[in-house]
Amino acid sequence: MTTVVMRTTARVVVPIILVVSISLFVEGHNLPGGGFIGGVLTTTAFAVIYLAFGLDFLERGVLGRDVDPGKEPSRDRVVVAYRRLFEYGLAIAVLSGLVPLLFGLPFLTQTFVIFEHVPIYGEIEIASALAFDFGVYCVVVGGLLTILSVVGAE
Amino acid sequence: MPPELSVVLAAVALPFVAAVSTPVLYRLLGERTGYAGVAVALASFLLLASQRGTEGPVGLEWIPSLDIALRFYLDGWGLLFAMLACGIGTLIFLYSPAYMHGEPHLARFYTALLAFMGSIVGVALAADLIAIFLFWELTSLCSFVLIGHYTADDSSQYAARMAMFITVGGGLFLLVGLLMLSIVAGDVVGPDAAFNLAAMLETPEAMADGLRERGLFLPVLGLLAIGAGTKSAQVPLHFWLPNAMAAPTPVSAFLHSATMVKVGVYFIGRMRPILVGEEWLFLFATLGLTTMTVCAIMAVAATDIKELLAYSTASHLGLMVAGFGFTSIYGAETGVFHLLNHALFKAALFLVAGIVAHEAGTRNIDDLSGLRHDLPVTALITVIVALSMAGIPPFNGFYSKELLFEAAVEASHYHDIGVLGWLYPAVAVFGSIFTVLYSLRFLSLFFGDRPDALGHVHRPSTTLVVAPGVLAILAAAVSIRPQLAVDAIVQSGVDATALEHHEMHAGLPTSYSTPVGMSAITIVLGLAAYPFYGRIHDGLNAALAAAPPIAANWWYDAIVGGLTGSGARIGDRIHNGLLRTYATWTLLGTCGLALAGFVAAGTVASSELIDFDAAPAVALVLLVAVVAGLAVALSDSHIAGVLTLSILGFMVAIFYILASAPDLALTQLVVETLVLLIFLLVIEEIPEYYEVSLGKYARDAVVSLAVGVTAFITVLVTTDARPEGSTDIARVYAEQAVPEGGGTNIVNVTLVDFRGFDTMGELVVVAMAAISILTLIVMRSGGDDE
């Protein structure tokens, strides 16, 4: 699938997908989107890269490492990073749930604050749920990418 | 006076805290970790002792929304059992370092032993049904680790698995019984007391009436009896206990004498005020006396000193169960008093058996004799405790056995039980004759001539003798002044397990009564039969060898072996390594279960298909989806199949948009795209063409039809369930999204604010899937996956 058409399309499309996925994640609390959808879309961007440039492209082309194609994918630096990502994501989600306990509230209680008169934006709402949602995002991206690259390398 | 919450909590938590810190302690202290255990057990014991005389519930909130609390209830009965566990635990920890000298895995051993003690104390004091169940199963888990201490040893593994299988299995029956009890308690005592055993015990008559009204009395009684019976090794599930002697001796002494096996007896005593009645008498008196007799006979057939003691333990547990089974006050007195006496003499006997095995190097009864020359102190200890086990006056076992005879004779006065009024006392006497026999046999290890084959017997170290010595002194004290023990703790234990109050008196009988006559018969016949011990022993073993189905162990092996065999055969059929086989079975199984569930709930019939109404746009989109579905099945190349499949997926996404569910549509679109990409990534690896037989086609058609029908019916049933629009919970979510969650996207607010715990569970699933795929692929040995 590593044709010129595919590569050129990927170069254009991948950044757009990533930006859209991040905006979906950030906007999730008020508009359609959220951690899960954003996470799957981010994974899709990576899948397009894999499809266009091959599995070892991230290692070799981006990180500049020399790897044997298709050997021991689980030890590769990117796979280790993906694994870390979902581990940290799970930790973030759990920790964000534990914080309310310090204030004597039940596990996973969420709250929100609205800041008014912020320059340019006007009104910004910060919800504690965003931290939890970020954990969701990390777990989805890390988990799916781990599965994708490990199984894909087979 | 109510007990002190902090003290009770400390007593329960201390062993667990110590268990967690054992690895560190072991690094610091090495084999002397046992002495740290002594300190912990003694501290718990003293903490509990300081609460003597208090009574009442104390507790912490745990899951307030479900009315589950970490509730403890202190009374004489719970305190007696918890203090026994800690007190004997102290001696076991004192004994262990010398006995376990040089053994491997000592850190694990002490961790499990401490946790074991903590969970026993937990069961004894817990007054919340859920907490009781948790501690109950924790004892099974810890005993599994302890019995299987010698991990490389087959018999140790076998025994550990058997104990786990039987006791954890029984615990599940108990769980069902407890849940039924909680349903009734929710109605009778009050909705916030559904799991509160302390509240139920305050109104035992109302609880019993409530159970009878709902027809749950017998089921609850039966389920609790199975749970308690498996734990306390009652016939026919007694066989795990003798096998459990594969554990190191300190564990046997702890497990068999004071703790886990008595948890069942303890629980029977605890539930006695609520469930006592005629059914109770029939069930537990029969069960207990049968166990007592069968296991006493098996003890006579034993050839190993620990096996003899293990069967004797099961037999004495039967005695206690029978005691509690009798509804008169003597029944409660028997159960409580014998629980104490048995713990004193049986723990000492196991420790003595450990000394004999450790110093003489064998546990075979026939090889051991005349040990009093080598082990004089141990011999003296054994005289006291073995005669106590035999129930010879004036030793302490005699008093509680006398009470059993009294209760058995009294039973016919309280209830019209016909021929059983004769049978119960007769069986009690018959079983006790064997008790006298095997007790004398154990005692004979120390008397008679010393066989030449027996090599040099070492002197045991002081710490080995101290623990049984202390127990023997306590047993002797109770023997001389039984009223002392009664006043100290037994009386309050009896009050907690009986409905009426009765001043208990214990002492040597001064005049003739029926129980005295029964005791005399027991002792005289036991002494008279002792010269024929060898013949009885050989005869029993010959009978067991001739007809293996007599032994319960044989049934266990047959059933477990059969299950293993058929499991392997089914596994070969279902798990044959082909993904399509897995998919077929999984999908058909899911469909079958779902449809059976709908039929059982009677929801299928109520759905009406006639009222079908859809906007033209929706109809068009769905029609395209159906056509795409057909095209998937008919496409002859993989690429075409994947592309048409994604047409179907995208049509579903459009349908979601038309039905104003943008979040669902987005998810569907994104997932569909990702799946399409993954398909494209792997499609080059799939062979172009399969040779598929007609039968496979038919099977696939059936599977896909079944899945389709199930999905269709599921949608019909689940959406039909709310004809008047959105449900209450949906309305609440929609109304509260902005004020409570601060977000206008209800789906996201529901996911992260209202149902965060569910989302957390899903995250764990994703993480676990990733980890298991990593593990599967990394751990696979390369090259053999073709």
mmCIF file of C-alpha atoms in Angstrom, chain A residues 1 24 28-37 40-41 43-44 47-48 50-51 73-75 79 83 86 89-90 93-94 107-108 110-112 125 127 129 132-133 135-136 139-140 143-144 146-148 150-152 154, chain B residues 639 662-664 666-667 670-671 673-674 677-678 680-685 738-746 748-749 751-753 755-760 762-764 766-771 773-774 777-778 780 785:
data_model
loop_
_atom_site.group_PDB
_atom_site.id
_atom_site.type_symbol
_atom_site.label_atom_id
_atom_site.label_comp_id
_atom_site.label_asym_id
_atom_site.label_seq_id
_atom_site.Cartn_x
_atom_site.Cartn_y
_atom_site.Cartn_z
ATOM 1 C CA MET A 1 0.000 0.000 0.000
ATOM 2 C CA LEU A 24 -12.930 16.408 19.564
ATOM 3 C CA GLY A 28 -16.173 16.581 24.311
ATOM 4 C CA HIS A 29 -17.850 17.913 27.399
ATOM 5 C CA ASN A 30 -20.146 20.252 25.496
ATOM 6 C CA LEU A 31 -20.202 19.004 21.903
ATOM 7 C CA PRO A 32 -20.078 15.533 20.372
ATOM 8 C CA GLY A 33 -16.696 14.000 21.117
ATOM 9 C CA GLY A 34 -14.737 13.044 24.189
ATOM 10 C CA GLY A 35 -11.836 10.908 25.268
ATOM 11 C CA PHE A 36 -12.938 7.710 23.615
ATOM 12 C CA ILE A 37 -13.789 9.194 20.198
ATOM 13 C CA VAL A 40 -9.887 6.247 18.369
ATOM 14 C CA LEU A 41 -9.411 9.045 15.835
ATOM 15 C CA THR A 43 -5.220 5.881 16.537
ATOM 16 C CA THR A 44 -6.695 6.134 13.066
ATOM 17 C CA ALA A 47 -2.989 3.547 11.319
ATOM 18 C CA VAL A 48 -2.858 5.703 8.193
ATOM 19 C CA TYR A 50 1.426 2.543 9.180
ATOM 20 C CA LEU A 51 -0.546 1.859 6.045
ATOM 21 C CA PRO A 73 7.957 -5.534 17.972
ATOM 22 C CA SER A 74 7.213 -5.640 21.689
ATOM 23 C CA ARG A 75 10.726 -4.421 22.529
ATOM 24 C CA VAL A 79 5.656 -0.004 21.474
ATOM 25 C CA ARG A 83 2.443 0.654 26.618
ATOM 26 C CA PHE A 86 -2.020 3.344 28.527
ATOM 27 C CA GLY A 89 -3.606 6.865 31.299
ATOM 28 C CA LEU A 90 -5.015 4.304 33.712
ATOM 29 C CA ALA A 93 -7.950 8.114 35.549
ATOM 30 C CA VAL A 94 -7.608 6.375 38.912
ATOM 31 C CA PHE A 107 -14.643 8.062 44.535
ATOM 32 C CA LEU A 108 -14.832 9.664 41.053
ATOM 33 C CA GLN A 110 -16.482 15.417 39.431
ATOM 34 C CA THR A 111 -16.923 19.153 39.586
ATOM 35 C CA PHE A 112 -16.340 22.173 37.339
ATOM 36 C CA GLU A 125 -15.142 26.196 31.689
ATOM 37 C CA ALA A 127 -14.251 20.560 34.391
ATOM 38 C CA ALA A 129 -13.877 15.449 34.364
ATOM 39 C CA PHE A 132 -10.534 11.648 33.848
ATOM 40 C CA ASP A 133 -11.339 11.988 30.158
ATOM 41 C CA GLY A 135 -6.984 9.216 31.175
ATOM 42 C CA VAL A 136 -9.594 7.633 28.906
ATOM 43 C CA VAL A 139 -5.705 4.395 27.577
ATOM 44 C CA VAL A 140 -7.570 4.192 24.264
ATOM 45 C CA GLY A 143 -4.016 0.332 24.141
ATOM 46 C CA LEU A 144 -5.151 0.392 20.524
ATOM 47 C CA THR A 146 -0.054 -1.393 21.244
ATOM 48 C CA ILE A 147 -2.471 -3.926 19.811
ATOM 49 C CA LEU A 148 -2.168 -2.483 16.319
ATOM 50 C CA VAL A 150 2.233 -5.721 17.917
ATOM 51 C CA VAL A 151 -0.338 -7.611 15.896
ATOM 52 C CA GLY A 152 0.544 -5.684 12.740
ATOM 53 C CA GLU A 154 3.281 -10.334 12.959
ATOM 54 C CA ILE B 639 -11.165 -6.277 -0.762
ATOM 55 C CA PRO B 662 -24.224 12.625 16.970
ATOM 56 C CA ASP B 663 -21.938 11.027 19.536
ATOM 57 C CA LEU B 664 -22.894 7.539 18.496
ATOM 58 C CA LEU B 666 -19.058 9.933 15.461
ATOM 59 C CA THR B 667 -17.979 6.837 17.329
ATOM 60 C CA VAL B 670 -14.286 6.649 13.635
ATOM 61 C CA VAL B 671 -14.369 2.998 14.601
ATOM 62 C CA THR B 673 -12.634 3.938 9.572
ATOM 63 C CA LEU B 674 -10.115 2.362 11.916
ATOM 64 C CA LEU B 677 -7.705 0.573 7.826
ATOM 65 C CA ILE B 678 -6.776 -2.431 9.941
ATOM 66 C CA LEU B 680 -6.490 -3.128 4.643
ATOM 67 C CA LEU B 681 -3.317 -3.589 6.670
ATOM 68 C CA VAL B 682 -3.798 -7.310 7.177
ATOM 69 C CA ILE B 683 -5.669 -8.208 4.023
ATOM 70 C CA GLU B 684 -2.512 -8.965 2.042
ATOM 71 C CA GLU B 685 -1.704 -11.785 4.456
ATOM 72 C CA VAL B 738 -25.641 21.075 32.846
ATOM 73 C CA PRO B 739 -26.192 21.932 36.538
ATOM 74 C CA GLU B 740 -24.321 18.896 37.923
ATOM 75 C CA GLY B 741 -21.746 18.047 35.279
ATOM 76 C CA GLY B 742 -21.298 21.436 33.648
ATOM 77 C CA GLY B 743 -21.431 20.004 30.126
ATOM 78 C CA THR B 744 -24.050 20.226 27.430
ATOM 79 C CA ASN B 745 -23.078 16.911 25.834
ATOM 80 C CA ILE B 746 -25.212 14.516 27.839
ATOM 81 C CA ASN B 748 -20.046 12.631 27.632
ATOM 82 C CA VAL B 749 -21.305 13.959 30.955
ATOM 83 C CA LEU B 751 -19.733 8.769 30.723
ATOM 84 C CA VAL B 752 -17.366 10.813 32.862
ATOM 85 C CA ASP B 753 -19.498 12.461 35.552
ATOM 86 C CA ARG B 755 -21.148 6.788 35.362
ATOM 87 C CA GLY B 756 -17.419 7.295 35.766
ATOM 88 C CA PHE B 757 -17.066 3.944 37.488
ATOM 89 C CA ASP B 758 -18.398 2.083 34.432
ATOM 90 C CA THR B 759 -16.013 3.975 32.190
ATOM 91 C CA MET B 760 -13.181 3.084 34.529
ATOM 92 C CA GLU B 762 -14.044 -0.239 30.361
ATOM 93 C CA LEU B 763 -10.622 1.382 30.541
ATOM 94 C CA VAL B 764 -9.357 -1.574 32.515
ATOM 95 C CA VAL B 766 -8.920 -2.001 27.072
ATOM 96 C CA ALA B 767 -5.702 -2.036 29.086
ATOM 97 C CA MET B 768 -6.086 -5.724 29.856
ATOM 98 C CA ALA B 769 -6.700 -6.558 26.197
ATOM 99 C CA ALA B 770 -3.504 -4.720 25.254
ATOM 100 C CA ILE B 771 -1.519 -6.419 28.015
ATOM 101 C CA ILE B 773 -1.995 -9.420 23.453
ATOM 102 C CA LEU B 774 1.499 -8.284 24.389
ATOM 103 C CA ILE B 777 2.831 -12.599 21.437
ATOM 104 C CA VAL B 778 5.926 -11.982 23.539
ATOM 105 C CA ARG B 780 4.922 -17.423 22.578
ATOM 106 C CA ASP B 785 2.600 -21.262 15.520
#
